[in-house]
Every structure is written in C-alpha cells, then in structure tokens.
Coordinates of N, CA and C in Angstrom, one line a residue:
X661 N 260.8 63.4 319.8 CA 259.8 64.4 320.2 C 259.1 63.9 321.4
X662 N 259.0 64.8 322.5 CA 258.2 64.5 323.6 C 257.3 65.6 323.9
X663 N 256.4 65.5 324.9 CA 255.4 66.5 325.1 C 256.0 67.8 325.6
X664 N 257.1 67.7 326.4 CA 257.7 68.9 326.9 C 258.3 69.8 325.7
X665 N 259.0 69.1 324.8 CA 259.6 69.8 323.7 C 258.5 70.4 322.8
X666 N 257.4 69.6 322.6 CA 256.3 70.1 321.8 C 255.7 71.4 322.4
X667 N 255.5 71.4 323.7 CA 255.0 72.6 324.3 C 255.9 73.8 324.3
X668 N 257.2 73.5 324.5 CA 258.2 74.6 324.4 C 258.2 75.2 323.0
X669 N 258.2 74.3 322.0 CA 258.2 74.8 320.6 C 257.0 75.7 320.3
X670 N 255.8 75.2 320.7 CA 254.6 75.9 320.4 C 254.6 77.2 321.2
X671 N 255.1 77.2 322.4 CA 255.1 78.5 323.2 C 256.0 79.5 322.5
X672 N 257.2 79.1 322.1 CA 258.2 80.0 321.5 C 257.6 80.5 320.2
X673 N 256.9 79.7 319.4 CA 256.3 80.1 318.2 C 255.3 81.2 318.4
X674 N 254.4 81.0 319.5 CA 253.4 82.1 319.8 C 254.1 83.3 320.3
X675 N 255.1 83.1 321.1 CA 255.8 84.3 321.7 C 256.5 85.1 320.6
X676 N 257.0 84.5 319.6 CA 257.7 85.2 318.5 C 256.7 86.1 317.8
X677 N 255.4 85.6 317.8 CA 254.4 86.4 317.1 C 253.9 87.5 318.0
X678 N 254.0 87.3 319.3 CA 253.6 88.3 320.3 C 254.5 88.2 321.5
X679 N 255.4 89.2 321.7 CA 256.4 89.2 322.7 C 255.7 89.2 324.1
X680 N 254.5 89.7 324.2 CA 253.8 89.8 325.5 C 253.0 88.5 325.8
X681 N 253.1 87.5 325.0 CA 252.4 86.2 325.2 C 253.0 85.5 326.4
X682 N 252.1 85.1 327.3 CA 252.6 84.5 328.6 C 252.2 83.1 328.7
X683 N 252.8 82.4 329.7 CA 252.5 81.1 330.1 C 251.0 81.0 330.5
X684 N 250.6 82.0 331.2 CA 249.2 82.0 331.6 C 248.2 82.0 330.4
X685 N 248.6 82.8 329.4 CA 247.7 82.8 328.2 C 247.8 81.5 327.5
X686 N 249.0 80.9 327.4 CA 249.2 79.6 326.8 C 248.3 78.5 327.5
X687 N 248.4 78.6 328.9 CA 247.6 77.6 329.7 C 246.1 77.8 329.4
X688 N 245.7 79.0 329.3 CA 244.3 79.3 329.1 C 243.8 78.7 327.8
X689 N 244.7 78.8 326.8 CA 244.3 78.3 325.4 C 244.2 76.8 325.5
X690 N 244.9 76.1 326.4 CA 244.9 74.7 326.5 C 243.9 74.2 327.6
X691 N 243.2 75.2 328.2 CA 242.3 74.9 329.3 C 242.9 74.2 330.4
X692 N 244.1 74.7 330.9 CA 244.8 74.1 332.0 C 245.2 75.2 332.9
X693 N 245.6 74.8 334.1 CA 246.2 75.8 335.1 C 247.7 76.0 334.7
X694 N 248.1 77.3 334.9 CA 249.4 77.7 334.5 C 250.5 76.9 335.2
X695 N 250.3 76.6 336.5 CA 251.3 75.8 337.2 C 251.4 74.4 336.7
X696 N 250.3 73.8 336.3 CA 250.3 72.4 335.8 C 251.1 72.4 334.4
X697 N 250.8 73.4 333.6 CA 251.4 73.5 332.3 C 252.9 73.7 332.4
X698 N 253.3 74.5 333.4 CA 254.7 74.8 333.6 C 255.5 73.5 334.0
X699 N 254.8 72.7 334.9 CA 255.5 71.5 335.3 C 255.7 70.5 334.2
X700 N 254.7 70.5 333.2 CA 254.9 69.7 332.0 C 256.0 70.2 331.1
X701 N 256.1 71.5 331.0 CA 257.1 72.1 330.1 C 258.5 71.9 330.7
X702 N 258.6 71.8 332.1 CA 259.9 71.6 332.7 C 260.2 70.2 333.0
X703 N 259.3 69.3 332.5 CA 259.5 67.8 332.6 C 259.5 67.4 334.1
X704 N 258.7 68.1 335.0 CA 258.6 67.8 336.4 C 257.4 67.0 336.6
X705 N 256.6 66.7 335.6 CA 255.4 65.9 335.8 C 255.2 65.1 334.5
X706 N 254.7 63.9 334.7 CA 254.3 63.0 333.5 C 252.8 63.1 333.3
X707 N 252.4 63.6 332.2 CA 251.0 63.8 331.9 C 250.3 62.5 331.8
X708 N 249.0 62.5 332.3 CA 248.1 61.4 332.1 C 247.7 61.4 330.6
X709 N 247.3 60.2 330.1 CA 246.9 60.1 328.7 C 245.8 61.1 328.4
X710 N 244.8 61.2 329.3 CA 243.7 62.1 329.0 C 244.1 63.5 328.8
X711 N 245.1 63.9 329.7 CA 245.6 65.3 329.6 C 246.4 65.5 328.3
X712 N 247.3 64.5 328.1 CA 248.1 64.6 326.9 C 247.3 64.7 325.6
X713 N 246.3 63.8 325.5 CA 245.5 63.8 324.3 C 244.7 65.1 324.1
X714 N 244.2 65.7 325.2 CA 243.5 67.0 325.1 C 244.5 68.0 324.6
X715 N 245.7 68.1 325.1 CA 246.7 69.1 324.7 C 247.0 68.9 323.2
X716 N 247.3 67.6 322.8 CA 247.7 67.3 321.4 C 246.6 67.7 320.4
X717 N 245.4 67.5 320.8 CA 244.3 67.8 319.9 C 244.1 69.3 319.8
X718 N 244.3 70.0 320.9 CA 244.2 71.5 320.9 C 245.3 72.1 320.1
X719 N 246.5 71.5 320.0 CA 247.6 72.0 319.3 C 247.6 71.4 317.8
X720 N 246.5 70.6 317.5 CA 246.4 70.1 316.1 C 247.6 69.3 315.7
X721 N 248.1 68.5 316.6 CA 249.3 67.7 316.4 C 249.0 66.5 315.4
X722 N 249.8 66.3 314.4 CA 249.6 65.1 313.5 C 249.4 63.8 314.3
X723 N 248.6 62.9 313.8 CA 248.4 61.6 314.5 C 249.6 60.8 314.7
X724 N 250.5 60.8 313.8 CA 251.8 60.0 314.0 C 252.6 60.6 315.1
X725 N 252.6 61.9 315.2 CA 253.4 62.5 316.3 C 252.7 62.3 317.7
X726 N 251.3 62.3 317.6 CA 250.6 62.0 318.8 C 250.9 60.6 319.4
X727 N 251.0 59.6 318.4 CA 251.3 58.3 318.8 C 252.7 58.2 319.5
X728 N 253.6 58.8 318.9 CA 255.0 58.8 319.4 C 255.1 59.4 320.8
X729 N 254.4 60.5 321.0 CA 254.4 61.2 322.3 C 253.7 60.3 323.4
X730 N 252.5 59.8 323.0 CA 251.8 58.9 324.0 C 252.6 57.7 324.4
X731 N 253.3 57.1 323.4 CA 254.2 55.9 323.7 C 255.3 56.3 324.6
X732 N 255.9 57.5 324.3 CA 257.0 58.0 325.2 C 256.5 58.2 326.6
X733 N 255.3 58.8 326.8 CA 254.8 59.0 328.1 C 254.5 57.6 328.8
X734 N 254.0 56.7 328.1 CA 253.8 55.3 328.7 C 255.1 54.7 329.2
X735 N 256.1 54.8 328.3 CA 257.4 54.2 328.7 C 258.0 54.9 330.0
X736 N 257.8 56.2 330.0 CA 258.3 57.0 331.2 C 257.6 56.5 332.5
X737 N 256.3 56.3 332.4 CA 255.5 55.8 333.5 C 256.0 54.5 334.0
X738 N 256.3 53.6 333.1 CA 256.8 52.3 333.4 C 258.1 52.4 334.1
X739 N 259.0 53.2 333.6 CA 260.3 53.4 334.2 C 260.2 54.0 335.6
X740 N 259.3 54.9 335.8 CA 259.1 55.6 337.1 C 258.6 54.6 338.1
X741 N 257.7 53.7 337.7 CA 257.1 52.7 338.6 C 258.2 51.8 339.1
X742 N 259.1 51.4 338.2 CA 260.3 50.5 338.6 C 261.1 51.3 339.6
X743 N 261.4 52.6 339.3 CA 262.2 53.4 340.2 C 261.6 53.5 341.6
X744 N 260.2 53.6 341.6 CA 259.5 53.8 342.8 C 259.7 52.6 343.8
X745 N 259.7 51.4 343.2 CA 259.7 50.3 344.1 C 261.1 49.9 344.5
X746 N 262.1 50.2 343.8 CA 263.5 49.8 344.1 C 264.0 50.4 345.4
X747 N 263.8 51.7 345.7 CA 264.3 52.3 347.0 C 263.7 51.6 348.2
X748 N 262.5 51.0 348.2 CA 261.9 50.4 349.4 C 262.7 49.1 349.8
X749 N 263.6 48.7 349.0 CA 264.4 47.5 349.3 C 265.6 47.8 350.2
X750 N 265.9 49.1 350.3 CA 267.1 49.4 351.1 C 266.7 50.4 352.2
X751 N 267.5 50.5 353.2 CA 267.3 51.4 354.3 C 267.7 52.8 353.9
X752 N 266.8 53.7 354.3 CA 267.1 55.1 354.0 C 268.4 55.5 354.7
X753 N 269.4 56.1 354.0 CA 270.7 56.4 354.6 C 270.6 57.7 355.5
X754 N 270.2 57.4 356.7 CA 269.9 58.5 357.6 C 271.2 59.4 357.9
X755 N 272.4 58.7 357.9 CA 273.6 59.5 358.3 C 273.9 60.6 357.3
X756 N 273.3 60.5 356.1 CA 273.6 61.6 355.1 C 272.6 62.8 355.3
X757 N 271.6 62.6 356.1 CA 270.6 63.6 356.2 C 270.4 64.2 357.6
X758 N 271.3 63.9 358.5 CA 271.2 64.3 359.9 C 271.2 65.9 359.9
X759 N 272.0 66.5 359.1 CA 272.1 68.0 359.2 C 270.8 68.7 358.8
X760 N 270.0 68.0 358.1 CA 268.7 68.6 357.5 C 267.5 68.2 358.4
X761 N 267.6 67.1 359.1 CA 266.4 66.6 359.7 C 266.0 67.2 361.1
X762 N 264.8 67.6 361.2 CA 264.3 67.9 362.6 C 263.0 67.1 362.7
X763 N 262.3 67.3 363.8 CA 261.1 66.4 364.0 C 260.0 66.7 363.0
X764 N 259.9 67.9 362.5 CA 258.9 68.2 361.5 C 259.2 67.5 360.1
X765 N 260.5 67.5 359.8 CA 260.9 66.8 358.6 C 260.6 65.3 358.7
X766 N 260.9 64.7 359.8 CA 260.6 63.3 360.0 C 259.1 63.0 360.0
X767 N 258.4 63.8 360.7 CA 256.9 63.6 360.7 C 256.3 63.8 359.3
X768 N 256.8 64.8 358.5 CA 256.3 65.0 357.2 C 256.6 63.9 356.3
X769 N 257.9 63.4 356.4 CA 258.3 62.3 355.6 C 257.5 61.0 355.9
X770 N 257.2 60.7 357.2 CA 256.4 59.6 357.5 C 255.0 59.8 357.1
X771 N 254.4 61.0 357.3 CA 253.0 61.2 357.0 C 252.7 61.0 355.5
X772 N 253.7 61.2 354.6 CA 253.5 61.0 353.2 C 253.2 59.6 352.9
X773 N 253.4 58.7 353.8 CA 253.0 57.3 353.6 C 251.5 57.1 353.9
X774 N 250.8 58.1 354.5 CA 249.4 58.0 354.7 C 248.6 58.4 353.5
X775 N 247.5 57.6 353.3 CA 246.7 57.8 352.1 C 246.2 59.3 351.9
X776 N 245.9 59.9 353.1 CA 245.3 61.2 353.0 C 246.2 62.3 352.6
X777 N 247.5 62.0 352.5 CA 248.5 63.0 352.2 C 249.3 62.7 350.9
X778 N 249.0 61.6 350.2 CA 249.8 61.1 349.1 C 249.7 62.1 347.9
X779 N 248.6 62.8 347.7 CA 248.5 63.6 346.6 C 249.2 64.9 346.8
X780 N 249.8 65.4 345.7 CA 250.7 66.6 345.8 C 249.9 67.9 346.2
X781 N 248.6 67.9 345.9 CA 247.8 69.1 346.3 C 247.3 69.0 347.7
X782 N 247.7 68.0 348.5 CA 247.2 67.9 349.9 C 248.3 68.4 350.9
X783 N 249.2 69.2 350.4 CA 250.2 69.8 351.3 C 249.6 70.7 352.3
X784 N 248.6 71.5 352.0 CA 247.9 72.3 353.0 C 247.3 71.4 354.1
X785 N 246.7 70.3 353.8 CA 246.2 69.4 354.8 C 247.3 68.8 355.7
X786 N 248.4 68.5 355.1 CA 249.6 68.0 355.8 C 250.0 69.1 356.8
X787 N 250.1 70.3 356.3 CA 250.6 71.4 357.2 C 249.6 71.6 358.4
X788 N 248.3 71.5 358.1 CA 247.3 71.6 359.2 C 247.4 70.5 360.2
X789 N 247.6 69.3 359.7 CA 247.7 68.1 360.6 C 249.0 68.1 361.4
X790 N 250.1 68.7 360.9 CA 251.3 68.8 361.7 C 251.4 70.0 362.5
X791 N 250.4 70.9 362.3 CA 250.3 72.2 363.1 C 251.5 73.1 362.7
X792 N 251.9 73.1 361.4 CA 252.9 74.0 361.0 C 252.3 74.9 359.8
X793 N 253.0 75.9 359.5 CA 252.5 76.8 358.4 C 252.7 76.1 357.0
X794 N 251.9 76.6 356.1 CA 251.9 76.1 354.7 C 253.3 76.3 354.1
X795 N 253.9 77.5 354.4 CA 255.2 77.8 353.8 C 256.2 76.8 354.4
X796 N 256.1 76.5 355.7 CA 257.1 75.6 356.3 C 256.9 74.2 355.7
X797 N 255.7 73.7 355.5 CA 255.4 72.4 354.9 C 255.9 72.4 353.5
X798 N 255.7 73.4 352.7 CA 256.2 73.5 351.4 C 257.7 73.4 351.3
X799 N 258.4 74.1 352.2 CA 259.9 74.1 352.3 C 260.4 72.7 352.6
X800 N 259.7 72.0 353.5 CA 260.1 70.7 353.9 C 259.9 69.7 352.7
X801 N 258.8 69.8 352.0 CA 258.6 69.0 350.8 C 259.7 69.2 349.8
X802 N 260.0 70.5 349.6 CA 261.1 70.8 348.6 C 262.4 70.3 349.0
X803 N 262.8 70.4 350.3 CA 264.1 69.9 350.7 C 264.1 68.3 350.6
X804 N 263.0 67.7 351.0 CA 263.0 66.2 351.0 C 263.1 65.7 349.5
X805 N 262.5 66.5 348.6 CA 262.6 66.1 347.2 C 264.0 66.3 346.7
X806 N 264.7 67.4 347.1 CA 266.1 67.6 346.6 C 267.0 66.6 347.2
X807 N 266.7 66.1 348.4 CA 267.6 65.1 349.0 C 267.3 63.7 348.5
X808 N 266.3 63.5 347.7 CA 265.9 62.2 347.2 C 265.1 61.4 348.1
X809 N 264.6 61.9 349.2 CA 263.8 61.2 350.2 C 262.4 60.9 349.6
X810 N 261.9 61.8 348.8 CA 260.6 61.6 348.1 C 260.7 62.0 346.7
X811 N 259.8 61.5 345.9 CA 259.7 61.9 344.5 C 258.2 62.0 344.1
X812 N 257.9 62.6 343.0 CA 256.5 62.8 342.6 C 256.3 61.9 341.3
X813 N 255.2 61.1 341.4 CA 254.8 60.3 340.2 C 253.3 60.5 340.0
X814 N 253.0 61.0 338.8 CA 251.6 61.3 338.5 C 250.9 62.0 339.6
X815 N 251.5 63.1 340.1 CA 250.9 63.9 341.1 C 250.7 63.2 342.5
X816 N 251.4 62.1 342.7 CA 251.5 61.4 344.0 C 252.9 61.5 344.5
X817 N 253.0 61.6 345.9 CA 254.3 61.5 346.5 C 254.7 60.1 346.7
X818 N 255.9 59.8 346.3 CA 256.5 58.4 346.6 C 257.6 58.6 347.5
X819 N 257.6 57.8 348.6 CA 258.6 57.9 349.7 C 259.6 56.8 349.4
X820 N 260.9 57.3 349.2 CA 262.0 56.4 348.8 C 262.8 56.0 350.0
X821 N 262.3 55.4 350.9 CA 263.0 55.0 352.1 C 262.3 53.9 352.9
X822 N 262.9 53.4 353.9 CA 262.2 52.4 354.8 C 262.3 52.9 356.2
X823 N 261.1 53.4 356.7 CA 260.9 53.9 358.1 C 262.1 54.7 358.7
X824 N 262.1 55.9 358.4 CA 263.2 56.8 358.8 C 263.5 56.7 360.3
X825 N 262.5 57.0 361.1 CA 262.8 57.1 362.6 C 262.9 55.8 363.3
X826 N 262.6 54.7 362.6 CA 262.6 53.4 363.2 C 264.0 52.7 363.2
X827 N 264.9 53.3 362.3 CA 266.2 52.7 362.1 C 267.1 53.1 363.3
X828 N 267.7 52.3 364.1 CA 268.4 52.7 365.3 C 269.9 53.1 365.0
X829 N 270.0 54.3 364.3 CA 271.3 54.9 364.2 C 271.6 55.8 365.4
X830 N 272.9 55.8 365.8 CA 273.3 56.7 366.9 C 274.1 57.8 366.3
X831 N 273.7 59.1 366.6 CA 274.5 60.2 366.2 C 275.0 60.9 367.5
X832 N 276.3 60.8 367.8 CA 276.8 61.5 369.0 C 277.0 63.0 368.7
X833 N 276.0 63.7 368.5 CA 276.1 65.1 368.1 C 275.0 65.9 368.8
X834 N 275.2 67.2 368.8 CA 274.1 68.1 369.4 C 272.8 68.0 368.6
X835 N 272.9 67.8 367.3 CA 271.7 67.7 366.5 C 270.9 66.5 366.9
X836 N 271.6 65.4 367.1 CA 270.9 64.2 367.5 C 270.3 64.4 368.9
X837 N 271.0 65.0 369.8 CA 270.4 65.3 371.2 C 269.2 66.1 371.1
X838 N 269.2 67.1 370.3 CA 268.0 68.0 370.1 C 266.8 67.2 369.5
X839 N 267.1 66.3 368.6 CA 266.1 65.5 368.0 C 265.4 64.6 369.0
X840 N 266.3 64.0 369.9 CA 265.7 63.1 370.9 C 264.9 63.9 371.9
X841 N 265.3 65.1 372.2 CA 264.5 66.0 373.2 C 263.2 66.3 372.6
X842 N 263.2 66.6 371.2 CA 261.9 66.9 370.6 C 260.9 65.8 370.6
X843 N 261.4 64.5 370.4 CA 260.6 63.4 370.5 C 260.0 63.1 371.9
X844 N 260.9 63.3 372.9 CA 260.4 63.2 374.3 C 259.4 64.2 374.6
X845 N 259.6 65.4 374.1 CA 258.6 66.5 374.4 C 257.3 66.2 373.8
X846 N 257.3 65.5 372.6 CA 256.0 65.1 372.0 C 255.3 64.0 372.8
X847 N 256.1 63.2 373.5 CA 255.6 62.2 374.4 C 254.9 62.8 375.5
X848 N 255.5 63.9 376.1 CA 254.9 64.6 377.2 C 253.5 65.3 376.7
X849 N 253.5 65.9 375.5 CA 252.3 66.5 375.0 C 251.2 65.5 374.8
X850 N 251.6 64.3 374.4 CA 250.6 63.3 374.1 C 249.8 62.9 375.4
X851 N 250.4 63.0 376.5 CA 249.7 62.7 377.8 C 248.5 63.6 378.0
X852 N 248.7 64.9 377.6 CA 247.6 65.9 377.8 C 246.7 65.9 376.6
X853 N 247.2 65.6 375.4 CA 246.4 65.8 374.2 C 245.5 64.6 373.9
X854 N 245.9 63.4 374.2 CA 245.2 62.2 373.7 C 244.8 61.3 374.8
X855 N 243.6 60.7 374.7 CA 243.1 59.8 375.8 C 243.9 58.5 375.8
X856 N 243.8 57.8 376.9 CA 244.6 56.5 377.0 C 244.4 55.5 375.9
X857 N 243.1 55.5 375.4 CA 242.8 54.5 374.4 C 243.6 54.7 373.1
X858 N 244.1 55.9 372.9 CA 244.9 56.3 371.7 C 246.4 56.2 371.9
X859 N 246.8 55.9 373.1 CA 248.3 56.0 373.4 C 248.6 54.9 374.4
X860 N 249.9 54.7 374.6 CA 250.4 53.8 375.7 C 251.6 54.5 376.3
X861 N 251.5 55.0 377.5 CA 252.6 55.7 378.2 C 252.9 55.1 379.5
X862 N 253.9 54.2 379.6 CA 254.2 53.6 380.8 C 255.6 54.0 381.3
X863 N 255.8 53.9 382.6 CA 257.1 54.2 383.1 C 257.5 53.2 384.2
X864 N 258.8 52.9 384.2 CA 259.2 51.8 385.1 C 260.6 52.2 385.6
X865 N 260.8 52.2 386.9 CA 262.1 52.4 387.5 C 262.5 51.2 388.2
X866 N 263.6 50.6 387.8 CA 264.0 49.3 388.4 C 265.6 49.3 388.6
X867 N 266.0 48.6 389.6 CA 267.5 48.4 389.8 C 268.1 47.6 388.7
X868 N 269.2 48.0 388.1 CA 269.8 47.3 387.0 C 271.3 47.0 387.3
X869 N 271.8 45.8 386.9 CA 273.2 45.6 387.0 C 273.9 46.1 385.8
X870 N 275.1 46.7 385.9 CA 275.9 47.2 384.8 C 276.1 46.2 383.7
X871 N 276.1 44.9 384.1 CA 276.3 43.8 383.2 C 275.1 43.6 382.2
X872 N 273.9 44.1 382.7 CA 272.7 43.8 381.9 C 272.3 45.0 381.0
X873 N 273.0 46.1 381.1 CA 272.6 47.3 380.4 C 272.6 47.1 378.8
X874 N 273.6 46.5 378.3 CA 273.7 46.3 376.9 C 272.6 45.3 376.4
X875 N 272.3 44.3 377.3 CA 271.3 43.3 377.0 C 269.9 44.0 376.9
X876 N 269.6 44.9 377.8 CA 268.4 45.6 377.8 C 268.3 46.5 376.6
X877 N 269.4 47.2 376.3 CA 269.3 48.1 375.1 C 269.1 47.3 373.8
X878 N 269.6 46.1 373.7 CA 269.3 45.2 372.6 C 267.9 44.8 372.5
X879 N 267.3 44.5 373.7 CA 265.8 44.2 373.7 C 265.0 45.3 373.2
X880 N 265.4 46.6 373.6 CA 264.6 47.7 373.2 C 264.7 47.9 371.7
X881 N 266.0 47.7 371.1 CA 266.2 47.9 369.7 C 265.4 46.8 368.9
X882 N 265.3 45.6 369.5 CA 264.6 44.5 368.9 C 263.1 44.8 368.9
X883 N 262.6 45.5 370.0 CA 261.2 45.9 370.0 C 260.9 46.9 368.9
X884 N 261.8 47.9 368.7 CA 261.6 48.8 367.5 C 261.5 48.0 366.2
X885 N 262.4 47.0 366.0 CA 262.4 46.3 364.8 C 261.1 45.5 364.6
X886 N 260.6 44.9 365.7 CA 259.3 44.1 365.6 C 258.1 45.0 365.3
X887 N 258.1 46.2 365.9 CA 257.0 47.1 365.6 C 257.0 47.6 364.2
X888 N 258.3 47.8 363.7 CA 258.4 48.3 362.4 C 257.9 47.2 361.4
X889 N 258.2 45.9 361.7 CA 257.7 44.8 360.8 C 256.2 44.8 360.8
X890 N 255.5 45.1 361.9 CA 254.1 45.1 361.9 C 253.6 46.2 361.0
X891 N 254.2 47.4 361.0 CA 253.9 48.5 360.1 C 254.1 48.1 358.7
X892 N 255.2 47.5 358.4 CA 255.6 47.2 357.0 C 254.7 46.2 356.4
X893 N 254.0 45.4 357.2 CA 253.1 44.3 356.6 C 251.9 44.9 355.9
X894 N 251.5 46.2 356.3 CA 250.4 46.8 355.6 C 250.8 47.8 354.6
X895 N 250.0 47.8 353.5 CA 250.4 48.7 352.4 C 249.7 50.1 352.6
X896 N 248.7 50.2 353.4 CA 248.0 51.4 353.7 C 247.9 51.7 355.2
X897 N 248.1 52.9 355.6 CA 248.0 53.3 357.0 C 247.2 54.6 357.1
X898 N 246.6 54.7 358.3 CA 245.7 55.9 358.5 C 246.2 56.8 359.6
X899 N 247.1 56.4 360.4 CA 247.6 57.2 361.5 C 249.2 57.2 361.5
X900 N 249.7 58.3 362.1 CA 251.1 58.4 362.3 C 251.4 58.5 363.8
X901 N 252.2 57.6 364.3 CA 252.5 57.5 365.8 C 254.0 57.7 366.0
X902 N 254.4 58.3 367.1 CA 255.7 58.3 367.6 C 255.9 57.1 368.6
X903 N 257.1 56.5 368.6 CA 257.4 55.5 369.5 C 258.7 55.9 370.2
X904 N 258.6 56.3 371.5 CA 259.8 56.7 372.3 C 260.1 55.7 373.4
X905 N 261.2 55.0 373.3 CA 261.6 54.1 374.4 C 262.8 54.8 375.0
X906 N 262.6 55.3 376.2 CA 263.7 56.0 376.9 C 264.2 55.2 378.0
X907 N 265.5 54.9 378.0 CA 266.2 54.1 379.0 C 267.4 54.8 379.5
X908 N 267.4 55.3 380.7 CA 268.5 56.2 381.2 C 268.7 56.0 382.7
X909 N 269.9 56.3 383.2 CA 270.1 56.1 384.6 C 269.5 57.2 385.5
X910 N 269.0 56.9 386.6 CA 268.5 57.8 387.6 C 269.5 58.1 388.7
X911 N 270.1 57.0 389.1 CA 271.2 57.0 390.2 C 272.4 56.3 389.6
X912 N 273.5 57.0 389.6 CA 274.8 56.4 389.1 C 275.8 56.5 390.3
X913 N 276.3 55.3 390.8 CA 277.2 55.3 391.9 C 278.5 56.1 391.6

C-alpha cells in the first residue's frame, strides 16, 4: 500500500456513492489544491511527511497503515536523492537533443540551476526573466522533463546534466548554425542592454598562419573548460551568463 493507491481507492469509493463526485471535491475535503492532489494520485510527486500525515488523518487511516505509507515515502525520497546526484557525474548527451534545443531551451535548462527558479511554482518568474510567454516556458519545462534533462523532487527542479552549452560538441547542421547565430545575436543585444561592468565584449582582428588555427581553437576550447570549472566549484549561483567566443576568417586568400 502506498499513498497514491490509498487516494485512488478512497476516490473510487466516494465516486461509487456519487457519480458526480470530482477530484476538486475530493481535494477540498482534504484541504488541498486539486492540482497537488492529482500529482499525488498520479505518483508524479512525493508527499512531504506533514502533507501525508494530514491526508492520512483526514482519511482516518489505521495507524499501522500510516506507518507503512510514511516508511514507503521516506524510502522513495532516499532513492530519488541518489538518482539526483548520479547524473551530475556524466556529461549531458547533447547529440541526442539537438533536434529539440533552441536558445530558450538552453537558457531555461541553465536557469533552473539558479536558486530563484528551482521551485516548480516559479515557472512564471522564469518566463518573465527569459522574456518568453508562460505557455512557452511551460512547454519547454514539459519537453525537458520528457527528455530526462530535468526531474522534479519534492517540488524542486533537479537538473540532470553538466553544463549543456559549455560542452564543445560540433553539429555540422542547419540547426547548429541557427543556434550559433542566436547566441551571437544575444551578444549583440547585450552591448545595448547591459553596462560594461556586467559584461565583457572584446574584439580582436589579427593576422594568423594557417598552421596556428587548430592551436588557437584548442586554446578557446580550453578557455570554455576553465570557465566551466569555475562555475562548477560553486553549489549556488545567482546569474546566468552567455559566453560566446567567435573565431572566424575575415580575409581568405
């Protein structure tokens, strides 16, 4: 017996007595929001002890059953915590997600690492910060969840990857070209939107030997890696930044 099964059984029992009985009425009897109750019944959320105890008391559940359900919830929390930390040990498999990712997906994914957006009810704030609609933000969250890029633990978003945009994968495709253009466009906007103390935008045109091109590209990739390590050292972050290192020919003989 778990909490989801208990709730389902109780709801069906009440519905058999009254065919018009609804989830909303069931939630009201438990002094809960209908959406929160539905997530518990669908096993999409692990109830906190205080919530579970309140529900169990209102349903007049026998003490021995209460103990079993609370123990089962505790075991699930422990298992979820283990699952939460395992994905951070591996690099997010970007090549599997190229078809789905645009700049908003990447920004939303990275922003969920910020404390102010970790709670599931903060999606409206995320949409506002990214200057996208609430519907678009919700769709992005749904897709990232289906892809396994994020999960929900006790109403908190858990990001199951290691720095999506910092990993130097090359996609020789139109999708990748569009993504690069979007990032460069954001760099242009930043010059107008943010003062110099909040950004660093430098440009350099220099003559290069063909023999040194690969060496310079490796230096740039190493720079990405070093900056990523600086970010990874901290467990909490307050800002989300784009890093665009553009190296391309101006004159080709």
